[in-house]
């Protein structure tokens, strides 16, 4: 089955949302940051991105629309939030006007409803869009890496994914040059099941097919891990790297940008082993996982099982997530299991 129409709509929605985010990041003001209960900052751009993607997808696919997304409008409906809601609404309307395809002006209530349409529980039946409107809000606030991550589930399987990465250089990154000011930045990665993974600049010009690194020797492999210590135990990652003989220091980056960078061969390994009690949300991995697997990579949990997106809003999995190419997976898997066992014994 072809998902070409859905992929075209997803690329457009994610690109427009990324432009909205870029605009906000340029003029990041203190009042733009609201704090969520779990202390993860939420920005005007976060809500604006979700409202915009939700509205655009509903315009294209109104029948049986289902969206699983990170935000809801609860905090925006509280007293004192009116000014922020108006700013979000203006941002969304400006984005729609700049695109030119939609002659419509949304009210603040339209925007709040669009945000709230992301409350679907997902599951193994039917189709569900999966959105992280800004994956890596802390990276966004630091002026660093973040992504708009959008995927489509069909009967519990990820069938397409789009990652818009506004601050990722178009050329290969390494630990040393990922902040280089000379690099042109802004990448859009997209993949459809059975169709491979492609990358293009966010402005939509030339598209190239990408492949994961072909490195076979672990000593030559570089690896990514989460910037946030809560998302990955850095001490465990360094033990795994030591077992593999990896020489290069880890590249720490926020968000699913790591999946995009890995899909084009910037690094060969991504390890995410969160602390006990952390539950992975499907919007943090759905788009990234298909972008890597369609580029020839392998994405599994720490027990070697494929990720199961059919169980609702969470990925209930064994310990963590490991991503690499097919040649390196056996040795990476062995190093992960040994390191986890050693850590368990030392507790």
Short mmCIF file of C-alpha atoms in Angstrom, two decimals:
data_model
loop_
_atom_site.label_atom_id
_atom_site.label_comp_id
_atom_site.label_asym_id
_atom_site.label_seq_id
_atom_site.Cartn_x
_atom_site.Cartn_y
_atom_site.Cartn_z
CA UNK A 1 0.00 0.00 0.00
CA UNK A 2 1.26 3.48 -0.90
CA UNK A 3 1.24 6.32 1.62
CA UNK A 4 2.43 8.98 -0.84
CA UNK A 5 -0.41 11.41 -0.15
CA UNK A 6 0.06 11.07 3.61
CA UNK A 7 3.83 11.51 3.29
CA UNK A 8 3.42 14.69 1.20
CA UNK A 9 1.02 16.14 3.82
CA UNK A 10 3.37 15.14 6.68
CA UNK A 11 6.39 16.76 4.99
CA UNK A 12 4.46 19.98 4.44
CA UNK A 13 3.07 20.08 8.00
CA UNK A 14 6.45 19.35 9.64
CA UNK A 15 8.26 21.89 7.44
CA UNK A 16 5.75 24.65 8.23
CA UNK A 17 5.90 23.81 11.94
CA UNK A 18 9.72 23.92 11.81
CA UNK A 19 9.56 27.39 10.24
CA UNK A 20 7.24 28.52 13.03
CA UNK A 21 9.72 27.17 15.60
CA UNK A 22 12.67 28.88 13.90
CA UNK A 23 10.84 32.18 14.07
CA UNK A 24 10.24 31.80 17.81
CA UNK A 25 13.75 30.56 18.57
CA UNK A 26 15.17 33.73 17.02
CA UNK A 27 13.30 35.94 19.45
CA UNK A 28 13.06 33.63 22.43
CA UNK A 29 11.61 35.67 25.26
CA UNK A 30 11.31 34.76 28.90
CA UNK A 31 7.51 34.82 28.74
CA UNK A 32 7.59 32.15 26.04
CA UNK A 33 8.48 29.45 28.53
CA UNK A 34 5.79 27.77 30.61
CA UNK A 35 6.92 25.06 32.95
CA UNK A 36 5.21 21.67 32.77
CA UNK A 37 4.68 19.59 35.91
CA UNK A 38 7.64 17.38 35.04
CA UNK A 39 9.85 20.50 34.73
CA UNK A 40 10.28 20.04 31.02
CA UNK A 41 9.83 23.52 29.55
CA UNK A 42 7.03 24.08 27.11
CA UNK A 43 7.18 26.99 24.74
CA UNK A 44 4.84 29.01 22.64
CA UNK A 45 6.45 27.25 19.70
CA UNK A 46 5.62 23.82 21.17
CA UNK A 47 1.91 24.62 21.31
CA UNK A 48 2.00 26.52 18.01
CA UNK A 49 3.69 23.62 16.24
CA UNK A 50 1.12 21.13 17.55
CA UNK A 51 -1.83 23.36 16.61
CA UNK A 52 -0.44 23.93 13.11
CA UNK A 53 0.33 20.26 12.35
CA UNK A 54 -3.01 19.14 13.80
CA UNK A 55 -4.96 21.70 11.73
CA UNK A 56 -3.11 20.92 8.48
CA UNK A 57 -3.53 17.14 8.81
CA UNK A 58 -7.23 17.48 9.64
CA UNK A 59 -7.68 19.62 6.51
CA UNK A 60 -6.17 16.82 4.40
CA UNK A 61 -7.62 13.80 6.21
CA UNK A 62 -10.83 14.82 8.03
CA UNK A 63 -12.43 11.35 8.16
CA UNK A 64 -11.64 9.40 11.33
CA UNK A 65 -8.77 11.73 12.23
CA UNK A 66 -6.68 10.48 15.15
CA UNK A 67 -3.59 12.21 16.56
CA UNK A 68 -1.39 11.10 19.47
CA UNK A 69 0.61 14.14 20.54
CA UNK A 70 2.49 15.46 23.52
CA UNK A 71 0.68 18.65 24.51
CA UNK A 72 -2.83 19.62 25.62
CA UNK A 73 -4.42 23.02 26.26
CA UNK A 74 -5.05 22.63 30.01
CA UNK A 75 -2.44 25.23 31.09
CA UNK A 76 -3.47 27.55 28.27
CA UNK A 77 -7.06 27.69 29.54
CA UNK A 78 -6.00 28.92 32.99
CA UNK A 79 -6.36 32.52 34.14
CA UNK A 80 -3.50 34.69 32.98
CA UNK A 81 -2.68 32.61 29.89
CA UNK A 82 -4.71 34.75 27.46
CA UNK A 83 -1.72 36.72 26.18
CA UNK A 84 0.23 33.51 25.41
CA UNK A 85 -2.81 31.99 23.66
CA UNK A 86 -3.13 35.11 21.49
CA UNK A 87 0.55 34.93 20.57
CA UNK A 88 0.24 31.23 19.66
CA UNK A 89 -2.84 32.01 17.54
CA UNK A 90 -1.01 34.83 15.71
CA UNK A 91 1.97 32.55 15.05
CA UNK A 92 -0.26 29.81 13.62
CA UNK A 93 -2.20 32.25 11.44
CA UNK A 94 1.01 33.90 10.19
CA UNK A 95 2.32 30.45 9.23
CA UNK A 96 -0.87 29.60 7.32
CA UNK A 97 -0.77 32.97 5.53
CA UNK A 98 2.90 32.58 4.57
CA UNK A 99 2.15 29.16 3.06
CA UNK A 100 -0.65 30.57 0.94
CA UNK A 101 -2.55 27.26 0.51
CA UNK A 102 -5.15 28.01 3.17
CA UNK A 103 -7.31 31.13 3.11
CA UNK A 104 -8.46 30.77 6.70
CA UNK A 105 -7.99 32.62 9.97
CA UNK A 106 -8.18 30.56 13.15
CA UNK A 107 -9.68 31.90 16.37
CA UNK A 108 -8.02 31.27 19.75
CA UNK A 109 -10.66 28.57 20.41
CA UNK A 110 -9.86 26.91 17.04
CA UNK A 111 -6.21 26.79 18.06
CA UNK A 112 -6.96 25.34 21.51
CA UNK A 113 -9.20 22.69 19.91
CA UNK A 114 -6.47 21.83 17.38
CA UNK A 115 -4.00 21.36 20.26
CA UNK A 116 -6.50 19.16 22.11
CA UNK A 117 -7.15 16.92 19.12
CA UNK A 118 -3.85 15.19 20.03
CA UNK A 119 -5.43 13.23 22.88
CA UNK A 120 -5.94 9.96 20.99
CA UNK A 121 -4.81 6.83 22.82
CA UNK A 122 -3.63 5.08 19.63
CA UNK A 123 -3.53 1.27 19.66
CA UNK A 124 -3.37 -1.59 17.18
CA UNK A 125 -6.48 -0.71 15.13
CA UNK A 126 -6.84 1.95 12.44
CA UNK A 127 -4.57 4.86 11.59
CA UNK A 128 -3.06 7.29 14.06
CA UNK A 129 -0.75 10.23 13.48
CA UNK A 130 2.00 10.55 16.12
CA UNK A 131 3.52 13.97 16.81
CA UNK A 132 6.18 15.49 19.00
CA UNK A 133 5.71 19.20 18.17
CA UNK A 134 9.16 20.08 19.52
CA UNK A 135 11.23 17.06 20.41
CA UNK A 136 14.09 18.42 22.53
CA UNK A 137 12.48 21.50 24.14
CA UNK A 138 15.59 22.00 26.29
CA UNK A 139 17.79 21.97 23.18
CA UNK A 140 15.38 24.45 21.61
CA UNK A 141 15.68 26.77 24.62
CA UNK A 142 19.49 26.56 24.50
CA UNK A 143 19.48 27.45 20.79
CA UNK A 144 20.67 23.92 20.06
CA UNK A 145 19.24 20.79 18.38
CA UNK A 146 15.52 19.96 18.30
CA UNK A 147 13.13 18.33 15.84
CA UNK A 148 9.51 18.37 14.74
CA UNK A 149 8.79 14.63 14.64
CA UNK A 150 5.73 13.27 12.83
CA UNK A 151 4.84 9.67 12.01
CA UNK A 152 1.83 7.65 10.89
CA UNK A 153 0.80 4.35 12.46
CA UNK A 154 -1.35 1.93 10.48
CA UNK A 155 -2.64 -1.00 12.57
CA UNK A 156 0.12 -0.48 15.13
CA UNK A 157 3.02 -0.28 12.65
CA UNK A 158 4.94 2.88 11.74
CA UNK A 159 4.43 3.34 7.99
CA UNK A 160 5.99 6.77 7.48
CA UNK A 161 8.06 9.25 9.41
CA UNK A 162 9.25 12.84 8.97
CA UNK A 163 11.91 14.62 11.03
CA UNK A 164 12.32 18.36 10.51
CA UNK A 165 15.64 19.37 12.12
CA UNK A 166 16.05 23.16 11.79
CA UNK A 167 19.53 23.41 13.39
CA UNK A 168 21.17 20.29 11.95
CA UNK A 169 23.90 21.06 9.37
CA UNK A 170 23.23 19.70 5.88
CA UNK A 171 26.72 18.20 5.84
CA UNK A 172 28.00 15.42 8.10
CA UNK A 173 28.54 16.36 11.75
CA UNK A 174 31.11 15.08 14.21
CA UNK A 175 31.71 15.99 17.84
CA UNK A 176 34.04 18.79 16.77
CA UNK A 177 32.10 20.64 14.12
CA UNK A 178 28.44 20.30 14.97
CA UNK A 179 28.25 23.97 16.03
CA UNK A 180 30.22 25.31 13.07
CA UNK A 181 28.65 28.63 12.01
CA UNK A 182 29.72 28.16 8.36
CA UNK A 183 27.53 25.12 7.90
CA UNK A 184 24.22 25.59 6.18
CA UNK A 185 21.61 24.19 8.56
CA UNK A 186 18.06 22.84 8.33
CA UNK A 187 17.34 19.24 7.27
CA UNK A 188 14.16 17.34 6.52
CA UNK A 189 14.39 13.53 6.73
CA UNK A 190 11.50 11.40 5.50
CA UNK A 191 10.79 7.71 5.03
CA UNK A 192 7.92 5.55 3.87
CA UNK A 193 7.75 1.83 4.59
CA UNK A 194 9.56 -0.08 1.84
CA UNK A 195 10.69 3.13 0.14
CA UNK A 196 14.01 4.08 1.75
CA UNK A 197 14.98 7.26 3.60
CA UNK A 198 15.62 10.66 2.01
CA UNK A 199 16.98 13.98 3.16
CA UNK A 200 16.51 17.45 1.77
CA UNK A 201 17.12 20.99 2.98
CA UNK A 202 14.16 22.46 4.86
CA UNK A 203 13.63 24.89 1.98
CA UNK A 204 12.61 21.88 -0.13
CA UNK A 205 15.41 21.85 -2.72
CA UNK A 206 17.40 18.80 -3.89
CA UNK A 207 16.58 15.44 -2.29
CA UNK A 208 19.19 12.74 -1.61
CA UNK A 209 18.74 9.12 -0.55
CA UNK A 210 20.60 8.36 2.68
CA UNK A 211 22.10 5.19 4.20
CA UNK A 212 23.35 4.33 7.65
CA UNK A 213 27.10 3.98 8.24
CA UNK A 214 28.67 0.83 6.81
CA UNK A 215 31.28 0.68 9.61
CA UNK A 216 31.89 -2.93 10.71
CA UNK A 217 34.68 -2.43 13.24
CA UNK A 218 33.32 -1.12 16.59
CA UNK A 219 36.63 0.68 17.22
CA UNK A 220 35.89 2.94 14.26
CA UNK A 221 32.28 3.59 15.26
CA UNK A 222 31.17 6.86 16.81
CA UNK A 223 28.06 6.98 18.90
CA UNK A 224 25.28 9.34 19.91
CA UNK A 225 23.59 9.58 23.24
CA UNK A 226 21.02 11.87 24.85
CA UNK A 227 22.12 15.25 26.13
CA UNK A 228 19.84 14.85 29.15
CA UNK A 229 21.18 12.50 31.83
CA UNK A 230 17.59 11.50 32.76
CA UNK A 231 17.11 10.09 29.25
CA UNK A 232 20.25 7.96 29.28
CA UNK A 233 22.70 6.72 31.88
CA UNK A 234 25.97 8.14 30.57
CA UNK A 235 28.10 5.93 32.87
CA UNK A 236 26.48 2.82 31.37
CA UNK A 237 27.01 4.13 27.83
CA UNK A 238 30.71 4.65 28.51
CA UNK A 239 31.02 1.09 29.85
CA UNK A 240 29.39 -0.22 26.64
CA UNK A 241 31.72 1.93 24.52
CA UNK A 242 34.70 0.59 26.46
CA UNK A 243 33.63 -3.02 25.84
CA UNK A 244 33.28 -2.32 22.12
CA UNK A 245 36.62 -0.51 21.98
CA UNK A 246 35.00 2.69 20.65
CA UNK A 247 37.71 5.36 20.53
CA UNK A 248 35.72 8.51 19.72
CA UNK A 249 34.00 10.40 22.56
CA UNK A 250 30.17 10.30 22.46
CA UNK A 251 28.27 13.00 20.60
CA UNK A 252 25.54 14.23 22.96
CA UNK A 253 22.53 15.75 21.27
CA UNK A 254 18.93 16.47 22.14
CA UNK A 255 15.95 14.90 20.41
CA UNK A 256 15.34 12.59 17.46
CA UNK A 257 17.86 14.63 15.47
CA UNK A 258 20.16 11.73 16.50
CA UNK A 259 18.04 9.32 14.44
CA UNK A 260 18.29 11.64 11.44
CA UNK A 261 22.06 12.08 11.78
CA UNK A 262 22.51 8.32 12.20
CA UNK A 263 20.36 7.57 9.14
CA UNK A 264 22.82 9.45 6.91
CA UNK A 265 25.89 7.85 8.53
CA UNK A 266 27.13 10.69 10.76
CA UNK A 267 27.59 8.14 13.56
CA UNK A 268 27.08 4.40 13.77
CA UNK A 269 25.50 3.81 17.20
CA UNK A 270 22.79 5.43 19.34
CA UNK A 271 22.23 4.14 22.87
CA UNK A 272 19.38 5.28 25.07
CA UNK A 273 19.24 3.58 28.47
CA UNK A 274 17.06 5.68 30.78
CA UNK A 275 17.02 5.45 34.56
CA UNK A 276 14.60 3.03 36.17
CA UNK A 277 11.00 4.18 36.14
CA UNK A 278 11.27 6.28 32.95
CA UNK A 279 8.56 5.35 30.44
CA UNK A 280 9.29 5.98 26.79
CA UNK A 281 6.55 7.80 24.87
CA UNK A 282 5.83 6.70 21.31
CA UNK A 283 6.20 10.25 19.91
CA UNK A 284 9.86 10.25 21.00
CA UNK A 285 10.73 7.34 18.68
CA UNK A 286 8.06 6.66 16.01
CA UNK A 287 9.39 8.98 13.28
CA UNK A 288 13.06 8.41 14.12
CA UNK A 289 12.81 4.63 14.12
CA UNK A 290 11.44 4.38 10.56
CA UNK A 291 13.91 7.01 9.31
CA UNK A 292 16.77 4.78 10.54
CA UNK A 293 15.29 1.38 9.59
CA UNK A 294 14.46 2.50 6.02
CA UNK A 295 18.06 3.75 5.73
CA UNK A 296 19.24 0.18 6.48
CA UNK A 297 19.63 0.46 10.26
CA UNK A 298 18.25 -1.63 13.12
CA UNK A 299 16.25 -0.26 16.07
CA UNK A 300 15.46 -2.56 19.01
CA UNK A 301 14.94 -2.46 22.75
CA UNK A 302 17.77 -3.62 25.03
CA UNK A 303 16.49 -7.21 24.80
CA UNK A 304 16.72 -7.19 21.01
CA UNK A 305 12.96 -6.90 20.40
CA UNK A 306 11.56 -4.54 17.74
CA UNK A 307 9.79 -1.49 19.20
CA UNK A 308 6.04 -2.05 19.59
CA UNK A 309 4.01 1.07 18.79
CA UNK A 310 0.63 -0.71 19.02
CA UNK A 311 0.12 -0.44 22.79
CA UNK A 312 -1.04 3.16 23.13
CA UNK A 313 0.90 6.25 24.11
CA UNK A 314 3.83 4.45 25.75
CA UNK A 315 6.48 1.99 24.61
CA UNK A 316 6.65 -0.62 27.33
CA UNK A 317 10.03 -2.10 26.63
CA UNK A 318 13.03 -3.81 28.13
CA UNK A 319 15.38 -1.26 29.71
CA UNK A 320 16.19 0.99 26.75
CA UNK A 321 16.73 1.44 23.02
CA UNK A 322 19.74 0.58 20.86
CA UNK A 323 20.23 1.67 17.27
CA UNK A 324 22.99 0.80 14.81
CA UNK A 325 23.68 -0.88 11.45
CA UNK A 326 23.11 -4.59 10.83
CA UNK A 327 26.83 -5.49 10.95
CA UNK A 328 27.46 -3.87 14.35
CA UNK A 329 24.23 -4.98 16.06
CA UNK A 330 25.46 -8.40 17.32
CA UNK A 331 28.54 -6.95 19.07
CA UNK A 332 26.58 -3.90 20.36
CA UNK A 333 23.81 -6.11 21.71
CA UNK A 334 26.36 -8.34 23.50
CA UNK A 335 28.11 -5.32 25.06
CA UNK A 336 24.76 -3.86 26.20
CA UNK A 337 23.65 -7.12 27.85
CA UNK A 338 27.01 -7.63 29.59
CA UNK A 339 27.06 -4.02 30.84
CA UNK A 340 23.50 -4.23 32.16
CA UNK A 341 24.33 -7.47 33.99
CA UNK A 342 27.47 -5.95 35.53
CA UNK A 343 25.53 -2.89 36.63
CA UNK A 344 22.82 -5.07 38.21
CA UNK A 345 25.45 -7.04 40.13
CA UNK A 346 27.10 -3.87 41.44
CA UNK A 347 23.86 -2.49 42.90
#
